Each structure stands twice: as structure tokens, then as C-alpha cells.
């Protein structure tokens, strides 16, 4: 049976370590780590399926022009088609995926549903207080932030995760602490 596992890596849940390991090994057992040219698939997936790929922060940070974004997404399409042609059991893992809109997730689902018999979504979540403390530490470390605004860092899990249930079906979504 062909199966796609979509790992919606929430920040601060060990996602980067998992991605590095799978990327370096190429997968584990029968599971292949999708070859999308990068360790963290979140950006390429977000750019390709986004309602507005120009709005993805990765393109803004890189200063890509509309033509460069089109070329970037064309390269992504070529890689995605190769993943689909390989069938079997593939893993796509990306931290940005949990931020995608429901519309973008529907496009993602419809694209892969033509090639995989089953699409499973797997995600990990930290307890809210732990997530907020870590997010605040990162902001202090990387951006010099000095004031904790609890409401700004609360993870809003229901808003972020419920859309996966709606798009992929609750029976195909596994969330773990």
C-alpha cells in the first residue's frame, strides 16, 4: 500500500533532530524521507501549495523576485512528482506546514491523493506553558525581546490543528504530547 506520512512538526518538539536523522539516512525501514532537496520540507511545501507563495517569509527573507519564486516552485513540482512516482511509503516533514491555511492543505491533500492510497498526518505538541517559555527564550535570544506577553505566545492548538482533522479526516490525524 502506498502511504504518505505528513509530519506537521510544531516548533520545539524535536522536529529538527527527526528531520536531520531521516534526511541523513534517507528514511527508516520501508519509510523513505521525501527528497525535496532540503532537510526541513516546510518551506518548499508551504511555497508550493500556498494561497499566495509570495507571502511565504522564506521568499521575502531571500529577496526572491516573482520570477524566482515561479522557478523555485517549478523545481519543487519536479521533486514532488518524483516523490509521487516512487510511491511506497514516504515521509514529508515540515515545521511551517502547521501554519498553512485550510485552502492550502486541501490543495496539498488533493495533489497527493492521486498518488498515495493513504495520507496520514502526525504531529507533536508541547504543553502550552512549556511552549510559551521556550518561545519567549528564543525571542529574547534572537531578537532582544524583554517583555513577556502571554497572549502573544499562547500556541492556539485548536486553531492550528483542527483544520487537519477537517481536511484529512480525524481518523487520519495523530497528535501526541
GROMACS .gro file of N, CA and C in nm:
model
  531
    1UNK      N    1   0.084  -0.118   0.000
    1UNK     CA    2   0.000   0.000   0.000
    1UNK      C    3   0.089   0.125   0.000
    2UNK      N    4   0.057   0.221  -0.085
    2UNK     CA    5   0.132   0.346  -0.086
    2UNK      C    6   0.076   0.438   0.022
    3UNK      N    7   0.168   0.502   0.093
    3UNK     CA    8   0.126   0.584   0.207
    3UNK      C    9   0.217   0.705   0.217
    4UNK      N   10   0.158   0.819   0.245
    4UNK     CA   11   0.232   0.942   0.270
    4UNK      C   12   0.208   0.980   0.416
    5UNK      N   13   0.316   0.997   0.489
    5UNK     CA   14   0.307   1.048   0.625
    5UNK      C   15   0.347   1.194   0.620
    6UNK      N   16   0.256   1.278   0.662
    6UNK     CA   17   0.279   1.422   0.666
    6UNK      C   18   0.306   1.459   0.811
    7UNK      N   19   0.432   1.485   0.842
    7UNK     CA   20   0.469   1.522   0.979
    7UNK      C   21   0.461   1.673   0.991
    8UNK      N   22   0.367   1.719   1.071
    8UNK     CA   23   0.346   1.863   1.088
    8UNK      C   24   0.423   1.907   1.213
    9UNK      N   25   0.551   1.922   1.194
    9UNK     CA   26   0.639   1.950   1.306
    9UNK      C   27   0.613   2.084   1.370
   10UNK      N   28   0.561   2.078   1.489
   10UNK     CA   29   0.545   2.200   1.565
   10UNK      C   30   0.681   2.240   1.621
   11UNK      N   31   0.712   2.368   1.625
   11UNK     CA   32   0.841   2.410   1.680
   11UNK      C   33   0.861   2.360   1.822
   12UNK      N   34   0.987   2.330   1.852
   12UNK     CA   35   1.028   2.290   1.988
   12UNK      C   36   0.975   2.154   2.030
   13UNK      N   37   0.962   2.062   1.933
   13UNK     CA   38   0.918   1.926   1.966
   13UNK      C   39   1.016   1.821   1.913
   14UNK      N   40   1.137   1.861   1.882
   14UNK     CA   41   1.237   1.768   1.831
   14UNK      C   42   1.231   1.747   1.681
   15UNK      N   43   1.154   1.829   1.613
   15UNK     CA   44   1.136   1.814   1.469
   15UNK      C   45   1.267   1.823   1.392
   16UNK      N   46   1.350   1.919   1.425
   16UNK     CA   47   1.476   1.936   1.351
   16UNK      C   48   1.565   1.813   1.364
   17UNK      N   49   1.571   1.756   1.482
   17UNK     CA   50   1.652   1.636   1.504
   17UNK      C   51   1.596   1.519   1.422
   18UNK      N   52   1.465   1.503   1.424
   18UNK     CA   53   1.400   1.398   1.345
   18UNK      C   54   1.429   1.417   1.196
   19UNK      N   55   1.417   1.540   1.147
   19UNK     CA   56   1.441   1.569   1.006
   19UNK      C   57   1.586   1.541   0.967
   20UNK      N   58   1.680   1.584   1.048
   20UNK     CA   59   1.822   1.561   1.019
   20UNK      C   60   1.852   1.412   1.010
   21UNK      N   61   1.799   1.335   1.104
   21UNK     CA   62   1.822   1.191   1.105
   21UNK      C   63   1.763   1.126   0.981
   22UNK      N   64   1.636   1.156   0.950
   22UNK     CA   65   1.571   1.095   0.834
   22UNK      C   66   1.638   1.139   0.703
   23UNK      N   67   1.678   1.265   0.696
   23UNK     CA   68   1.745   1.316   0.577
   23UNK      C   69   1.878   1.242   0.555
   24UNK      N   70   1.955   1.229   0.661
   24UNK     CA   71   2.087   1.164   0.650
   24UNK      C   72   2.076   1.015   0.620
   25UNK      N   73   1.972   0.950   0.673
   25UNK     CA   74   1.953   0.806   0.649
   25UNK      C   75   1.873   0.778   0.522
   26UNK      N   76   1.801   0.879   0.474
   26UNK     CA   77   1.713   0.859   0.358
   26UNK      C   78   1.580   0.799   0.396
   27UNK      N   79   1.562   0.773   0.524
   27UNK     CA   80   1.440   0.713   0.574
   27UNK      C   81   1.473   0.607   0.678
   28UNK      N   82   1.371   0.532   0.716
   28UNK     CA   83   1.387   0.425   0.813
   28UNK      C   84   1.303   0.307   0.767
   29UNK      N   85   1.366   0.192   0.753
   29UNK     CA   86   1.294   0.072   0.708
   29UNK      C   87   1.231   0.097   0.573
   30UNK      N   88   1.101   0.072   0.563
   30UNK     CA   89   1.028   0.093   0.437
   30UNK      C   90   0.990   0.238   0.414
   31UNK      N   91   1.004   0.321   0.516
   31UNK     CA   92   0.967   0.462   0.506
   31UNK      C   93   1.082   0.540   0.444
   32UNK      N   94   1.056   0.609   0.334
   32UNK     CA   95   1.155   0.693   0.268
   32UNK      C   96   1.128   0.839   0.305
   33UNK      N   97   1.236   0.912   0.332
   33UNK     CA   98   1.222   1.054   0.358
   33UNK      C   99   1.221   1.125   0.223
   34UNK      N  100   1.113   1.192   0.192
   34UNK     CA  101   1.095   1.254   0.061
   34UNK      C  102   1.215   1.341   0.025
   35UNK      N  103   1.266   1.322  -0.095
   35UNK     CA  104   1.380   1.400  -0.142
   35UNK      C  105   1.328   1.528  -0.208
   36UNK      N  106   1.320   1.633  -0.128
   36UNK     CA  107   1.274   1.762  -0.179
   36UNK      C  108   1.388   1.863  -0.182
   37UNK      N  109   1.511   1.813  -0.166
   37UNK     CA  110   1.628   1.899  -0.178
   37UNK      C  111   1.666   1.974  -0.052
   38UNK      N  112   1.589   1.959   0.055
   38UNK     CA  113   1.616   2.027   0.181
   38UNK      C  114   1.583   1.933   0.297
   39UNK      N  115   1.641   1.963   0.412
   39UNK     CA  116   1.616   1.882   0.532
   39UNK      C  117   1.474   1.905   0.583
   40UNK      N  118   1.436   2.031   0.600
   40UNK     CA  119   1.303   2.069   0.650
   40UNK      C  120   1.216   2.101   0.530
   41UNK      N  121   1.116   2.020   0.506
   41UNK     CA  122   1.029   2.036   0.389
   41UNK      C  123   0.927   2.150   0.402
   42UNK      N  124   0.915   2.208   0.519
   42UNK     CA  125   0.810   2.306   0.544
   42UNK      C  126   0.804   2.420   0.445
   43UNK      N  127   0.918   2.479   0.413
   43UNK     CA  128   0.920   2.593   0.323
   43UNK      C  129   0.879   2.558   0.182
   44UNK      N  130   0.935   2.449   0.127
   44UNK     CA  131   0.901   2.414  -0.012
   44UNK      C  132   0.754   2.375  -0.023
   45UNK      N  133   0.702   2.306   0.078
   45UNK     CA  134   0.561   2.266   0.077
   45UNK      C  135   0.472   2.389   0.091
   46UNK      N  136   0.508   2.476   0.183
   46UNK     CA  137   0.429   2.598   0.204
   46UNK      C  138   0.428   2.684   0.079
   47UNK      N  139   0.544   2.704   0.019
   47UNK     CA  140   0.553   2.786  -0.101
   47UNK      C  141   0.469   2.728  -0.214
   48UNK      N  142   0.481   2.598  -0.234
   48UNK     CA  143   0.415   2.534  -0.348
   48UNK      C  144   0.263   2.534  -0.336
   49UNK      N  145   0.212   2.507  -0.217
   49UNK     CA  146   0.066   2.494  -0.201
   49UNK      C  147  -0.001   2.619  -0.145
   50UNK      N  148   0.075   2.722  -0.113
   50UNK     CA  149   0.020   2.843  -0.051
   50UNK      C  150  -0.080   2.914  -0.141
   51UNK      N  151  -0.175   2.980  -0.077
   51UNK     CA  152  -0.270   3.064  -0.149
   51UNK      C  153  -0.192   3.174  -0.222
   52UNK      N  154  -0.089   3.226  -0.157
   52UNK     CA  155  -0.003   3.329  -0.216
   52UNK      C  156   0.142   3.296  -0.184
   53UNK      N  157   0.213   3.226  -0.274
   53UNK     CA  158   0.351   3.187  -0.245
   53UNK      C  159   0.443   3.305  -0.218
   54UNK      N  160   0.411   3.422  -0.271
   54UNK     CA  161   0.495   3.540  -0.250
   54UNK      C  162   0.493   3.584  -0.103
   55UNK      N  163   0.389   3.544  -0.030
   55UNK     CA  164   0.377   3.585   0.110
   55UNK      C  165   0.461   3.500   0.205
   56UNK      N  166   0.511   3.385   0.155
   56UNK     CA  167   0.592   3.300   0.244
   56UNK      C  168   0.717   3.376   0.285
   57UNK      N  169   0.744   3.379   0.414
   57UNK     CA  170   0.855   3.456   0.469
   57UNK      C  171   0.991   3.414   0.414
   58UNK      N  172   1.007   3.289   0.377
   58UNK     CA  173   1.133   3.241   0.320
   58UNK      C  174   1.168   3.314   0.191
   59UNK      N  175   1.066   3.341   0.109
   59UNK     CA  176   1.091   3.415  -0.015
   59UNK      C  177   1.125   3.561   0.015
   60UNK      N  178   1.056   3.619   0.112
   60UNK     CA  179   1.084   3.758   0.148
   60UNK      C  180   1.225   3.774   0.202
   61UNK      N  181   1.265   3.681   0.292
   61UNK     CA  182   1.399   3.686   0.351
   61UNK      C  183   1.506   3.671   0.244
   62UNK      N  184   1.482   3.582   0.147
   62UNK     CA  185   1.578   3.559   0.039
   62UNK      C  186   1.573   3.668  -0.067
   63UNK      N  187   1.470   3.754  -0.061
   63UNK     CA  188   1.458   3.862  -0.159
   63UNK      C  189   1.426   3.811  -0.299
   64UNK      N  190   1.352   3.702  -0.309
   64UNK     CA  191   1.321   3.644  -0.440
   64UNK      C  192   1.219   3.728  -0.517
   65UNK      N  193   1.245   3.741  -0.645
   65UNK     CA  194   1.152   3.810  -0.734
   65UNK      C  195   1.038   3.715  -0.771
   66UNK      N  196   0.930   3.767  -0.828
   66UNK     CA  197   0.821   3.679  -0.873
   66UNK      C  198   0.870   3.570  -0.969
   67UNK      N  199   0.963   3.603  -1.056
   67UNK     CA  200   1.017   3.504  -1.150
   67UNK      C  201   1.095   3.396  -1.076
   68UNK      N  202   1.172   3.437  -0.977
   68UNK     CA  203   1.249   3.340  -0.898
   68UNK      C  204   1.158   3.249  -0.817
   69UNK      N  205   1.049   3.304  -0.766
   69UNK     CA  206   0.952   3.223  -0.691
   69UNK      C  207   0.886   3.122  -0.783
   70UNK      N  208   0.853   3.165  -0.904
   70UNK     CA  209   0.795   3.072  -1.002
   70UNK      C  210   0.892   2.959  -1.033
   71UNK      N  211   1.018   2.991  -1.052
   71UNK     CA  212   1.121   2.891  -1.079
   71UNK      C  213   1.139   2.798  -0.958
   72UNK      N  214   1.139   2.854  -0.840
   72UNK     CA  215   1.151   2.777  -0.715
   72UNK      C  216   1.038   2.674  -0.708
   73UNK      N  217   0.915   2.719  -0.734
   73UNK     CA  218   0.801   2.628  -0.726
   73UNK      C  219   0.801   2.527  -0.840
   74UNK      N  220   0.857   2.562  -0.955
   74UNK     CA  221   0.868   2.466  -1.065
   74UNK      C  222   0.967   2.355  -1.028
   75UNK      N  223   1.076   2.392  -0.964
   75UNK     CA  224   1.171   2.291  -0.916
   75UNK      C  225   1.106   2.202  -0.810
   76UNK      N  226   1.026   2.263  -0.724
   76UNK     CA  227   0.954   2.185  -0.622
   76UNK      C  228   0.858   2.088  -0.688
   77UNK      N  229   0.787   2.131  -0.790
   77UNK     CA  230   0.694   2.042  -0.861
   77UNK      C  231   0.768   1.921  -0.916
   78UNK      N  232   0.883   1.942  -0.976
   78UNK     CA  233   0.963   1.831  -1.030
   78UNK      C  234   0.998   1.732  -0.920
   79UNK      N  235   1.039   1.783  -0.805
   79UNK     CA  236   1.074   1.695  -0.692
   79UNK      C  237   0.951   1.625  -0.636
   80UNK      N  238   0.839   1.696  -0.626
   80UNK     CA  239   0.715   1.635  -0.576
   80UNK      C  240   0.667   1.524  -0.669
   81UNK      N  241   0.679   1.546  -0.798
   81UNK     CA  242   0.640   1.442  -0.894
   81UNK      C  243   0.726   1.318  -0.878
   82UNK      N  244   0.856   1.338  -0.853
   82UNK     CA  245   0.946   1.224  -0.832
   82UNK      C  246   0.907   1.147  -0.705
   83UNK      N  247   0.870   1.219  -0.600
   83UNK     CA  248   0.825   1.155  -0.476
   83UNK      C  249   0.699   1.073  -0.505
   84UNK      N  250   0.607   1.128  -0.580
   84UNK     CA  251   0.483   1.059  -0.612
   84UNK      C  252   0.509   0.935  -0.699
   85UNK      N  253   0.600   0.945  -0.792
   85UNK     CA  254   0.632   0.832  -0.880
   85UNK      C  255   0.699   0.719  -0.804
   86UNK      N  256   0.767   0.752  -0.694
   86UNK     CA  257   0.835   0.650  -0.614
   86UNK      C  258   0.734   0.565  -0.536
   87UNK      N  259   0.615   0.619  -0.515
   87UNK     CA  260   0.509   0.551  -0.440
   87UNK      C  261   0.564   0.499  -0.307
   88UNK      N  262   0.532   0.377  -0.272
   88UNK     CA  263   0.579   0.320  -0.146
   88UNK      C  264   0.529   0.401  -0.029
   89UNK      N  265   0.617   0.416   0.069
   89UNK     CA  266   0.584   0.490   0.190
   89UNK      C  267   0.682   0.606   0.204
   90UNK      N  268   0.629   0.725   0.199
   90UNK     CA  269   0.711   0.847   0.201
   90UNK      C  270   0.675   0.932   0.324
   91UNK      N  271   0.774   1.005   0.372
   91UNK     CA  272   0.753   1.099   0.482
   91UNK      C  273   0.788   1.239   0.433
   92UNK      N  274   0.699   1.332   0.457
   92UNK     CA  275   0.725   1.474   0.437
   92UNK      C  276   0.714   1.538   0.574
   93UNK      N  277   0.815   1.616   0.612
   93UNK     CA  278   0.817   1.677   0.745
   93UNK      C  279   0.854   1.824   0.734
   94UNK      N  280   0.770   1.907   0.793
   94UNK     CA  281   0.800   2.050   0.788
   94UNK      C  282   0.734   2.129   0.899
   95UNK      N  283   0.811   2.216   0.960
   95UNK     CA  284   0.758   2.298   1.068
   95UNK      C  285   0.657   2.401   1.020
   96UNK      N  286   0.673   2.451   0.899
   96UNK     CA  287   0.579   2.553   0.851
   96UNK      C  288   0.443   2.495   0.813
   97UNK      N  289   0.434   2.365   0.796
   97UNK     CA  290   0.309   2.304   0.750
   97UNK      C  291   0.196   2.330   0.847
   98UNK      N  292   0.223   2.333   0.976
   98UNK     CA  293   0.114   2.354   1.071
   98UNK      C  294   0.057   2.496   1.065
   99UNK      N  295   0.126   2.588   0.995
   99UNK     CA  296   0.077   2.724   0.977
   99UNK      C  297  -0.007   2.740   0.849
  100UNK      N  298  -0.007   2.640   0.764
  100UNK     CA  299  -0.075   2.653   0.634
  100UNK      C  300  -0.225   2.672   0.651
  101UNK      N  301  -0.285   2.744   0.557
  101UNK     CA  302  -0.429   2.765   0.559
  101UNK      C  303  -0.502   2.636   0.521
  102UNK      N  304  -0.627   2.631   0.556
  102UNK     CA  305  -0.708   2.514   0.520
  102UNK      C  306  -0.715   2.498   0.368
  103UNK      N  307  -0.724   2.606   0.296
  103UNK     CA  308  -0.727   2.600   0.149
  103UNK      C  309  -0.599   2.538   0.094
  104UNK      N  310  -0.486   2.579   0.148
  104UNK     CA  311  -0.358   2.524   0.104
  104UNK      C  312  -0.348   2.376   0.137
  105UNK      N  313  -0.399   2.338   0.254
  105UNK     CA  314  -0.397   2.196   0.294
  105UNK      C  315  -0.485   2.112   0.202
  106UNK      N  316  -0.596   2.167   0.158
  106UNK     CA  317  -0.683   2.095   0.063
  106UNK      C  318  -0.609   2.073  -0.068
  107UNK      N  319  -0.537   2.176  -0.116
  107UNK     CA  320  -0.458   2.161  -0.239
  107UNK      C  321  -0.351   2.054  -0.221
  108UNK      N  322  -0.286   2.054  -0.105
  108UNK     CA  323  -0.184   1.953  -0.075
  108UNK      C  324  -0.246   1.814  -0.076
  109UNK      N  325  -0.357   1.798  -0.005
  109UNK     CA  326  -0.425   1.668   0.001
  109UNK      C  327  -0.465   1.620  -0.137
  110UNK      N  328  -0.526   1.706  -0.215
  110UNK     CA  329  -0.572   1.666  -0.348
  110UNK      C  330  -0.456   1.629  -0.441
  111UNK      N  331  -0.345   1.699  -0.429
  111UNK     CA  332  -0.227   1.669  -0.510
  111UNK      C  333  -0.176   1.528  -0.478
  112UNK      N  334  -0.160   1.497  -0.350
  112UNK     CA  335  -0.103   1.368  -0.311
  112UNK      C  336  -0.203   1.253  -0.315
  113UNK      N  337  -0.331   1.282  -0.301
  113UNK     CA  338  -0.433   1.176  -0.300
  113UNK      C  339  -0.438   1.101  -0.433
  114UNK      N  340  -0.393   1.164  -0.539
  114UNK     CA  341  -0.390   1.097  -0.670
  114UNK      C  342  -0.281   0.990  -0.676
  115UNK      N  343  -0.185   0.997  -0.586
  115UNK     CA  344  -0.066   0.911  -0.594
  115UNK      C  345  -0.049   0.817  -0.475
  116UNK      N  346  -0.114   0.848  -0.364
  116UNK     CA  347  -0.099   0.767  -0.243
  116UNK      C  348  -0.236   0.717  -0.198
  117UNK      N  349  -0.241   0.590  -0.162
  117UNK     CA  350  -0.366   0.532  -0.117
  117UNK      C  351  -0.410   0.589   0.017
  118UNK      N  352  -0.312   0.628   0.096
  118UNK     CA  353  -0.343   0.679   0.230
  118UNK      C  354  -0.251   0.795   0.263
  119UNK      N  355  -0.308   0.899   0.324
  119UNK     CA  356  -0.230   1.012   0.374
  119UNK      C  357  -0.257   1.020   0.523
  120UNK      N  358  -0.151   1.011   0.602
  120UNK     CA  359  -0.162   1.020   0.747
  120UNK      C  360  -0.089   1.146   0.794
  121UNK      N  361  -0.148   1.214   0.889
  121UNK     CA  362  -0.089   1.335   0.946
  121UNK      C  363  -0.045   1.301   1.088
  122UNK      N  364   0.080   1.335   1.120
  122UNK     CA  365   0.133   1.310   1.254
  122UNK      C  366   0.192   1.440   1.305
  123UNK      N  367   0.159   1.474   1.429
  123UNK     CA  368   0.214   1.595   1.488
  123UNK      C  369   0.238   1.578   1.637
  124UNK      N  370   0.329   1.659   1.687
  124UNK     CA  371   0.362   1.658   1.829
  124UNK      C  372   0.338   1.798   1.883
  125UNK      N  373   0.291   1.805   2.007
  125UNK     CA  374   0.264   1.935   2.069
  125UNK      C  375   0.324   1.936   2.210
  126UNK      N  376   0.381   2.047   2.245
  126UNK     CA  377   0.431   2.066   2.381
  126UNK      C  378   0.318   2.118   2.467
  127UNK      N  379   0.324   2.093   2.597
  127UNK     CA  380   0.227   2.158   2.686
  127UNK      C  381   0.238   2.310   2.666
  128UNK      N  382   0.125   2.382   2.667
  128UNK     CA  383   0.128   2.525   2.638
  128UNK      C  384   0.229   2.606   2.719
  129UNK      N  385   0.238   2.583   2.850
  129UNK     CA  386   0.331   2.662   2.932
  129UNK      C  387   0.475   2.638   2.889
  130UNK      N  388   0.509   2.514   2.859
  130UNK     CA  389   0.644   2.480   2.814
  130UNK      C  390   0.673   2.545   2.679
  131UNK      N  391   0.576   2.540   2.588
  131UNK     CA  392   0.593   2.602   2.457
  131UNK      C  393   0.614   2.752   2.471
  132UNK      N  394   0.533   2.818   2.553
  132UNK     CA  395   0.541   2.962   2.569
  132UNK      C  396   0.674   3.005   2.630
  133UNK      N  397   0.722   2.929   2.729
  133UNK     CA  398   0.851   2.961   2.790
  133UNK      C  399   0.963   2.949   2.688
  134UNK      N  400   0.960   2.845   2.609
  134UNK     CA  401   1.063   2.824   2.507
  134UNK      C  402   1.056   2.932   2.399
  135UNK      N  403   0.935   2.965   2.355
  135UNK     CA  404   0.919   3.069   2.253
  135UNK      C  405   0.972   3.203   2.304
  136UNK      N  406   0.943   3.234   2.429
  136UNK     CA  407   0.992   3.359   2.487
  136UNK      C  408   1.145   3.360   2.493
  137UNK      N  409   1.205   3.248   2.535
  137UNK     CA  410   1.351   3.239   2.540
  137UNK      C  411   1.413   3.261   2.402
  138UNK      N  412   1.353   3.202   2.301
  138UNK     CA  413   1.405   3.219   2.164
  138UNK      C  414   1.396   3.365   2.121
  139UNK      N  415   1.285   3.430   2.153
  139UNK     CA  416   1.269   3.570   2.114
  139UNK      C  417   1.367   3.660   2.187
  140UNK      N  418   1.394   3.631   2.314
  140UNK     CA  419   1.493   3.709   2.389
  140UNK      C  420   1.630   3.687   2.327
  141UNK      N  421   1.663   3.561   2.301
  141UNK     CA  422   1.795   3.525   2.247
  141UNK      C  423   1.817   3.582   2.107
  142UNK      N  424   1.718   3.571   2.020
  142UNK     CA  425   1.737   3.607   1.880
  142UNK      C  426   1.692   3.748   1.844
  143UNK      N  427   1.606   3.808   1.925
  143UNK     CA  428   1.551   3.938   1.887
  143UNK      C  429   1.557   4.041   1.999
  144UNK      N  430   1.621   4.007   2.110
  144UNK     CA  431   1.636   4.102   2.219
  144UNK      C  432   1.506   4.140   2.288
  145UNK      N  433   1.404   4.060   2.274
  145UNK     CA  434   1.275   4.088   2.337
  145UNK      C  435   1.290   4.084   2.488
  146UNK      N  436   1.230   4.176   2.559
  146UNK     CA  437   1.248   4.182   2.703
  146UNK      C  438   1.117   4.174   2.782
  147UNK      N  439   1.004   4.166   2.716
  147UNK     CA  440   0.876   4.167   2.787
  147UNK      C  441   0.792   4.047   2.745
  148UNK      N  442   0.741   3.974   2.842
  148UNK     CA  443   0.658   3.858   2.815
  148UNK      C  444   0.513   3.900   2.801
  149UNK      N  445   0.456   3.876   2.683
  149UNK     CA  446   0.314   3.899   2.658
  149UNK      C  447   0.251   3.761   2.637
  150UNK      N  448   0.193   3.706   2.742
  150UNK     CA  449   0.141   3.570   2.741
  150UNK      C  450   0.049   3.545   2.622
  151UNK      N  451  -0.042   3.636   2.597
  151UNK     CA  452  -0.140   3.616   2.488
  151UNK      C  453  -0.073   3.606   2.350
  152UNK      N  454   0.043   3.667   2.336
  152UNK     CA  455   0.113   3.665   2.207
  152UNK      C  456   0.181   3.532   2.181
  153UNK      N  457   0.213   3.456   2.284
  153UNK     CA  458   0.289   3.332   2.268
  153UNK      C  459   0.204   3.207   2.289
  154UNK      N  460   0.079   3.225   2.330
  154UNK     CA  461  -0.006   3.108   2.352
  154UNK      C  462  -0.023   3.035   2.219
  155UNK      N  463  -0.002   2.903   2.214
  155UNK     CA  464   0.005   2.833   2.085
  155UNK      C  465  -0.126   2.816   2.008
  156UNK      N  466  -0.241   2.835   2.067
  156UNK     CA  467  -0.370   2.824   1.996
  156UNK      C  468  -0.380   2.691   1.920
  157UNK      N  469  -0.363   2.583   1.994
  157UNK     CA  470  -0.361   2.449   1.933
  157UNK      C  471  -0.486   2.416   1.854
  158UNK      N  472  -0.602   2.447   1.908
  158UNK     CA  473  -0.725   2.412   1.838
  158UNK      C  474  -0.728   2.475   1.699
  159UNK      N  475  -0.696   2.603   1.692
  159UNK     CA  476  -0.693   2.676   1.564
  159UNK      C  477  -0.592   2.614   1.467
  160UNK      N  478  -0.477   2.573   1.520
  160UNK     CA  479  -0.371   2.520   1.435
  160UNK      C  480  -0.397   2.376   1.390
  161UNK      N  481  -0.451   2.292   1.479
  161UNK     CA  482  -0.462   2.150   1.450
  161UNK      C  483  -0.598   2.105   1.397
  162UNK      N  484  -0.704   2.174   1.433
  162UNK     CA  485  -0.838   2.130   1.393
  162UNK      C  486  -0.855   2.125   1.241
  163UNK      N  487  -0.790   2.215   1.171
  163UNK     CA  488  -0.803   2.217   1.025
  163UNK      C  489  -0.751   2.087   0.962
  164UNK      N  490  -0.654   2.021   1.025
  164UNK     CA  491  -0.604   1.894   0.973
  164UNK      C  492  -0.711   1.786   0.984
  165UNK      N  493  -0.787   1.788   1.093
  165UNK     CA  494  -0.900   1.695   1.108
  165UNK      C  495  -1.002   1.718   0.997
  166UNK      N  496  -1.034   1.844   0.971
  166UNK     CA  497  -1.134   1.876   0.869
  166UNK      C  498  -1.087   1.834   0.729
  167UNK      N  499  -0.960   1.855   0.698
  167UNK     CA  500  -0.910   1.829   0.563
  167UNK      C  501  -0.878   1.681   0.541
  168UNK      N  502  -0.815   1.617   0.637
  168UNK     CA  503  -0.767   1.480   0.617
  168UNK      C  504  -0.855   1.375   0.685
  169UNK      N  505  -0.948   1.420   0.768
  169UNK     CA  506  -1.032   1.327   0.844
  169UNK      C  507  -0.967   1.295   0.977
  170UNK      N  508  -1.044   1.305   1.083
  170UNK     CA  509  -0.990   1.283   1.219
  170UNK      C  510  -0.919   1.149   1.231
  171UNK      N  511  -0.971   1.047   1.162
  171UNK     CA  512  -0.912   0.913   1.170
  171UNK      C  513  -0.772   0.905   1.108
  172UNK      N  514  -0.734   1.006   1.034
  172UNK     CA  515  -0.602   1.008   0.968
  172UNK      C  516  -0.504   1.105   1.034
  173UNK      N  517  -0.543   1.161   1.148
  173UNK     CA  518  -0.460   1.259   1.218
  173UNK      C  519  -0.425   1.206   1.357
  174UNK      N  520  -0.296   1.202   1.386
  174UNK     CA  521  -0.247   1.158   1.517
  174UNK      C  522  -0.166   1.271   1.576
  175UNK      N  523  -0.209   1.318   1.694
  175UNK     CA  524  -0.137   1.422   1.766
  175UNK      C  525  -0.093   1.364   1.901
  176UNK      N  526   0.031   1.392   1.936
  176UNK     CA  527   0.087   1.340   2.062
  176UNK      C  528   0.158   1.451   2.136
  177UNK      N  529   0.154   1.439   2.270
  177UNK     CA  530   0.232   1.531   2.353
  177UNK      C  531   0.378   1.493   2.344
   0.00000   0.00000   0.00000
